[in-house]
mmCIF file of C-alpha atoms in Angstrom:
data_model
loop_
_atom_site.group_PDB
_atom_site.id
_atom_site.type_symbol
_atom_site.label_atom_id
_atom_site.label_comp_id
_atom_site.label_asym_id
_atom_site.label_seq_id
_atom_site.Cartn_x
_atom_site.Cartn_y
_atom_site.Cartn_z
ATOM 1 C CA ARG A 49 96.273 112.099 81.936
ATOM 2 C CA HIS A 50 98.042 108.801 82.601
ATOM 3 C CA THR A 51 101.565 108.530 84.038
ATOM 4 C CA VAL A 52 103.180 105.128 83.551
ATOM 5 C CA PRO A 53 106.283 104.404 85.667
ATOM 6 C CA LEU A 54 108.724 102.036 83.992
ATOM 7 C CA ALA A 55 111.153 99.852 85.934
ATOM 8 C CA HIS A 56 114.271 100.718 83.909
ATOM 9 C CA PRO A 57 115.303 102.446 80.651
ATOM 10 C CA THR A 58 114.581 99.377 78.475
ATOM 11 C CA ASP A 59 111.438 98.106 80.247
ATOM 12 C CA TRP A 60 109.828 96.580 77.167
ATOM 13 C CA SER A 61 107.572 94.185 79.097
ATOM 14 C CA GLY A 62 106.301 96.962 81.368
ATOM 15 C CA PHE A 63 105.655 99.210 78.393
ATOM 16 C CA ARG A 64 103.893 96.444 76.494
ATOM 17 C CA ARG A 65 101.471 95.627 79.325
ATOM 18 C CA ALA A 66 100.593 99.255 79.988
ATOM 19 C CA ALA A 67 100.380 100.230 76.312
ATOM 20 C CA ARG A 68 97.946 97.425 75.502
ATOM 21 C CA ALA A 69 95.683 98.444 78.372
ATOM 22 C CA LEU A 70 95.845 102.130 77.448
ATOM 23 C CA VAL A 71 95.083 101.584 73.756
ATOM 24 C CA GLN A 72 92.157 99.347 74.605
ATOM 25 C CA ALA A 73 90.884 102.027 77.007
ATOM 26 C CA GLY A 74 91.112 104.705 74.320
ATOM 27 C CA ALA A 75 93.885 106.751 75.973
ATOM 28 C CA MET A 76 95.220 109.134 73.328
ATOM 29 C CA PRO A 77 99.024 109.438 72.924
ATOM 30 C CA GLN A 78 99.120 113.018 74.195
ATOM 31 C CA GLU A 79 97.382 111.869 77.406
ATOM 32 C CA VAL A 80 100.136 109.407 78.350
ATOM 33 C CA GLU A 81 103.475 110.123 80.001
ATOM 34 C CA TRP A 82 106.101 107.355 80.148
ATOM 35 C CA LEU A 83 108.424 107.758 83.122
ATOM 36 C CA THR A 84 111.692 105.850 83.570
ATOM 37 C CA PRO A 85 113.509 106.119 86.927
ATOM 38 C CA GLN A 86 116.094 108.356 85.229
ATOM 39 C CA ALA A 87 113.401 110.683 83.878
ATOM 40 C CA ALA A 88 111.729 110.864 87.283
ATOM 41 C CA ALA A 89 115.037 111.743 88.927
ATOM 42 C CA HIS A 90 115.496 114.671 86.536
ATOM 43 C CA ASP A 91 111.891 115.834 86.686
ATOM 44 C CA LEU A 92 111.704 118.917 88.885
ATOM 45 C CA PHE A 93 108.054 118.238 89.539
ATOM 46 C CA ALA A 94 108.703 114.641 90.558
ATOM 47 C CA GLY A 95 111.416 115.792 92.933
ATOM 48 C CA GLY A 96 113.191 112.476 92.422
ATOM 49 C CA ALA A 97 110.328 110.581 94.064
ATOM 50 C CA SER A 98 108.946 107.364 92.680
ATOM 51 C CA ALA A 99 105.985 107.745 90.359
ATOM 52 C CA PRO A 100 102.704 106.268 91.578
ATOM 53 C CA GLY A 101 101.832 102.807 90.365
ATOM 54 C CA PHE A 102 99.968 102.599 87.077
ATOM 55 C CA VAL A 103 96.319 101.603 87.344
ATOM 56 C CA PRO A 104 95.003 100.534 83.906
ATOM 57 C CA PRO A 105 91.813 102.333 82.873
ATOM 58 C CA PRO A 106 88.799 100.210 81.959
ATOM 59 C CA ALA A 107 89.038 98.721 78.480
ATOM 60 C CA ASP A 108 86.614 99.451 75.687
ATOM 61 C CA PRO A 109 85.285 96.023 74.630
ATOM 62 C CA ALA A 110 84.884 97.305 71.076
ATOM 63 C CA THR A 111 88.652 97.851 70.720
ATOM 64 C CA VAL A 112 90.457 94.826 69.286
ATOM 65 C CA LEU A 113 94.220 95.164 69.300
ATOM 66 C CA ARG A 114 96.229 93.164 66.784
ATOM 67 C CA VAL A 115 99.654 94.289 65.642
ATOM 68 C CA PRO A 116 102.069 92.802 63.104
ATOM 69 C CA GLU A 117 104.930 90.696 64.466
ATOM 70 C CA ALA A 118 107.295 93.033 62.626
ATOM 71 C CA PHE A 119 106.080 95.900 64.813
ATOM 72 C CA VAL A 120 106.875 93.928 67.976
ATOM 73 C CA ARG A 121 110.392 93.181 66.708
ATOM 74 C CA LEU A 122 110.834 96.854 65.785
ATOM 75 C CA CYS A 123 109.880 97.956 69.307
ATOM 76 C CA GLU A 124 112.202 95.414 70.924
ATOM 77 C CA ARG A 125 115.083 97.280 69.254
ATOM 78 C CA LEU A 126 113.576 100.768 69.438
ATOM 79 C CA VAL A 127 113.343 100.561 73.235
ATOM 80 C CA LEU A 128 117.159 100.359 73.343
ATOM 81 C CA HIS A 129 117.567 103.837 71.824
ATOM 82 C CA ARG A 130 118.624 106.620 74.179
ATOM 83 C CA ASN A 131 116.089 109.150 72.857
ATOM 84 C CA PRO A 132 113.816 110.052 75.831
ATOM 85 C CA ALA A 133 110.815 110.130 73.478
ATOM 86 C CA ARG A 134 111.171 106.470 72.417
ATOM 87 C CA PHE A 135 108.268 105.197 74.562
ATOM 88 C CA ALA A 136 105.984 108.014 73.369
ATOM 89 C CA LEU A 137 106.858 107.154 69.751
ATOM 90 C CA MET A 138 106.163 103.444 70.290
ATOM 91 C CA TYR A 139 102.819 104.196 71.916
ATOM 92 C CA ARG A 140 101.844 106.652 69.188
ATOM 93 C CA LEU A 141 102.611 104.022 66.537
ATOM 94 C CA LEU A 142 100.662 101.391 68.452
ATOM 95 C CA TRP A 143 97.694 103.741 68.845
ATOM 96 C CA ARG A 144 97.746 104.541 65.139
ATOM 97 C CA LEU A 145 98.151 100.895 64.083
ATOM 98 C CA ALA A 146 94.969 100.099 66.006
ATOM 99 C CA ARG A 147 93.061 102.833 64.157
ATOM 100 C CA GLU A 148 94.717 103.483 60.795
ATOM 101 C CA ARG A 149 94.598 100.387 58.675
ATOM 102 C CA GLY A 150 96.825 101.882 56.003
ATOM 103 C CA LEU A 151 99.690 102.780 58.348
ATOM 104 C CA ARG A 152 101.448 99.425 58.127
ATOM 105 C CA HIS A 153 101.619 99.808 54.340
ATOM 106 C CA ASP A 154 102.933 103.396 54.336
ATOM 107 C CA PRO A 155 106.768 103.329 54.377
ATOM 108 C CA LEU A 156 106.923 107.152 54.134
ATOM 109 C CA ASP A 157 104.928 107.845 57.301
ATOM 110 C CA ALA A 158 106.936 110.249 59.523
ATOM 111 C CA ASP A 159 106.552 108.166 62.701
ATOM 112 C CA ARG A 160 107.567 104.976 60.926
ATOM 113 C CA LEU A 161 110.561 106.694 59.304
ATOM 114 C CA GLN A 162 111.718 108.015 62.683
ATOM 115 C CA ALA A 163 111.337 104.591 64.312
ATOM 116 C CA HIS A 164 113.329 102.833 61.591
ATOM 117 C CA HIS A 165 116.022 105.519 61.699
ATOM 118 C CA MET A 166 116.384 105.010 65.464
ATOM 119 C CA VAL A 167 116.497 101.218 65.103
ATOM 120 C CA ARG A 168 119.270 101.516 62.504
ATOM 121 C CA ALA A 169 121.235 103.676 64.968
ATOM 122 C CA VAL A 170 120.853 100.964 67.621
ATOM 123 C CA ALA A 171 122.016 98.303 65.145
ATOM 124 C CA ARG A 172 125.102 100.364 64.259
ATOM 125 C CA ASP A 173 125.904 100.757 67.949
ATOM 126 C CA MET A 174 125.590 97.004 68.516
ATOM 127 C CA HIS A 175 127.946 96.273 65.612
ATOM 128 C CA LYS A 176 130.397 98.854 66.952
ATOM 129 C CA MET A 177 130.384 97.062 70.304
ATOM 130 C CA HIS A 178 131.095 93.745 68.562
ATOM 131 C CA ALA A 179 134.056 95.290 66.783
ATOM 132 C CA PHE A 180 135.659 97.445 69.466
ATOM 133 C CA VAL A 181 135.299 95.618 72.793
ATOM 134 C CA ARG A 182 138.785 94.585 73.923
ATOM 135 C CA PHE A 183 139.289 92.371 76.986
ATOM 136 C CA ARG A 184 142.158 92.621 79.459
ATOM 137 C CA PRO A 185 142.934 90.055 82.176
ATOM 138 C CA VAL A 186 142.090 91.124 85.745
ATOM 139 C CA THR A 187 142.424 89.072 88.937
ATOM 140 C CA ASP A 188 139.248 89.172 91.044
ATOM 141 C CA SER A 189 138.931 88.974 94.844
ATOM 142 C CA ALA A 190 138.869 85.161 94.695
ATOM 143 C CA GLY A 191 142.140 85.043 92.775
ATOM 144 C CA GLN A 192 140.432 84.064 89.503
ATOM 145 C CA THR A 193 141.351 85.653 86.200
ATOM 146 C CA VAL A 194 138.471 87.501 84.547
ATOM 147 C CA GLN A 195 138.718 89.146 81.145
ATOM 148 C CA VAL A 196 137.318 92.669 81.576
ATOM 149 C CA ALA A 197 136.408 95.288 78.973
ATOM 150 C CA TRP A 198 135.118 98.856 79.166
ATOM 151 C CA PHE A 199 132.740 100.183 76.508
ATOM 152 C CA GLU A 200 130.689 103.379 76.219
ATOM 153 C CA PRO A 201 127.698 102.687 73.969
ATOM 154 C CA ASP A 202 125.529 105.392 72.470
ATOM 155 C CA HIS A 203 122.385 103.453 73.421
ATOM 156 C CA PHE A 204 121.159 100.982 76.056
ATOM 157 C CA ILE A 205 122.572 97.908 74.315
ATOM 158 C CA ALA A 206 124.808 96.165 76.881
ATOM 159 C CA GLU A 207 122.353 93.494 78.046
ATOM 160 C CA ALA A 208 120.758 92.988 74.618
ATOM 161 C CA ASN A 209 124.206 92.563 73.053
ATOM 162 C CA ALA A 210 125.560 90.164 75.684
ATOM 163 C CA GLY A 211 124.396 87.058 73.811
ATOM 164 C CA PHE A 212 126.913 87.735 71.036
ATOM 165 C CA PHE A 213 129.792 87.658 73.534
ATOM 166 C CA VAL A 214 128.417 84.586 75.338
ATOM 167 C CA ARG A 215 128.383 82.683 72.036
ATOM 168 C CA ARG A 216 131.828 83.925 71.015
ATOM 169 C CA PHE A 217 133.585 83.532 74.376
ATOM 170 C CA THR A 218 131.660 80.666 75.987
ATOM 171 C CA GLN A 219 134.712 79.117 77.634
ATOM 172 C CA MET A 220 136.028 82.378 79.047
ATOM 173 C CA HIS A 221 135.043 84.231 82.219
ATOM 174 C CA TRP A 222 134.487 87.842 81.184
ATOM 175 C CA ALA A 223 132.823 91.105 82.143
ATOM 176 C CA ILE A 224 131.865 94.126 80.052
ATOM 177 C CA LEU A 225 131.426 97.362 81.996
ATOM 178 C CA THR A 226 129.447 100.302 80.606
ATOM 179 C CA PRO A 227 128.042 103.469 82.215
ATOM 180 C CA ASP A 228 124.496 102.067 81.960
ATOM 181 C CA ALA A 229 124.871 98.394 82.860
ATOM 182 C CA SER A 230 127.471 95.716 83.434
ATOM 183 C CA VAL A 231 127.276 92.172 82.078
ATOM 184 C CA ARG A 232 129.339 89.273 83.366
ATOM 185 C CA TRP A 233 129.681 85.694 82.135
ATOM 186 C CA ASP A 234 130.958 83.130 84.654
ATOM 187 C CA GLY A 235 131.175 80.241 82.197
ATOM 188 C CA SER A 236 127.636 79.018 82.795
ATOM 189 C CA ALA A 237 125.344 81.998 83.495
ATOM 190 C CA LEU A 238 125.043 85.649 82.494
ATOM 191 C CA HIS A 239 124.780 88.230 85.270
ATOM 192 C CA VAL A 240 123.515 91.780 84.700
ATOM 193 C CA GLY A 241 124.378 94.544 87.134
ATOM 194 C CA PRO A 242 124.381 98.321 87.439
ATOM 195 C CA GLY A 243 126.575 100.577 85.364
ATOM 196 C CA ALA A 244 130.146 101.417 86.286
ATOM 197 C CA GLN A 245 132.400 104.445 86.256
ATOM 198 C CA ARG A 246 135.661 104.273 84.387
ATOM 199 C CA SER A 247 138.567 104.439 86.807
#
């Protein structure tokens, strides 16, 4: 069995590196556990301790891994979903894409249907954030006025959605606080920080 510790809830790059190595080594989906820091903290067996570092198993030179670009784009959105099984679903799809040539042409496959359903939920949440974020002026410790908003998303979308607000409010200094992450624009750079509690 392989346990893969991920750096944060939306660690797409960490997942991608480990998943490629695992598929090429022939690690079956049921042999892989994906562990975010939040999952480790709630795992009674982990006791809140950090998971050991992932050591990729040796690759099978006969395994050639090529996936459609559409699958990569799907996973970049799927990783934002709050469902704890999202990484397992992505790996299972990757494993099957490497072995089932017909999968990419089967729109009624149960795993594909679940993935697309989850991605649509993420998209709805992102649109809701666009529509309902409302800024209020707050004076920071340096005496500067910052427009601040509070939002509670259903999924891990704060950082991925920040580009929309940067483009729309480029000239404004603003911050959006959520329970999962906080994003702040200082007029020239985007800063991502930990989540906040609503006061």
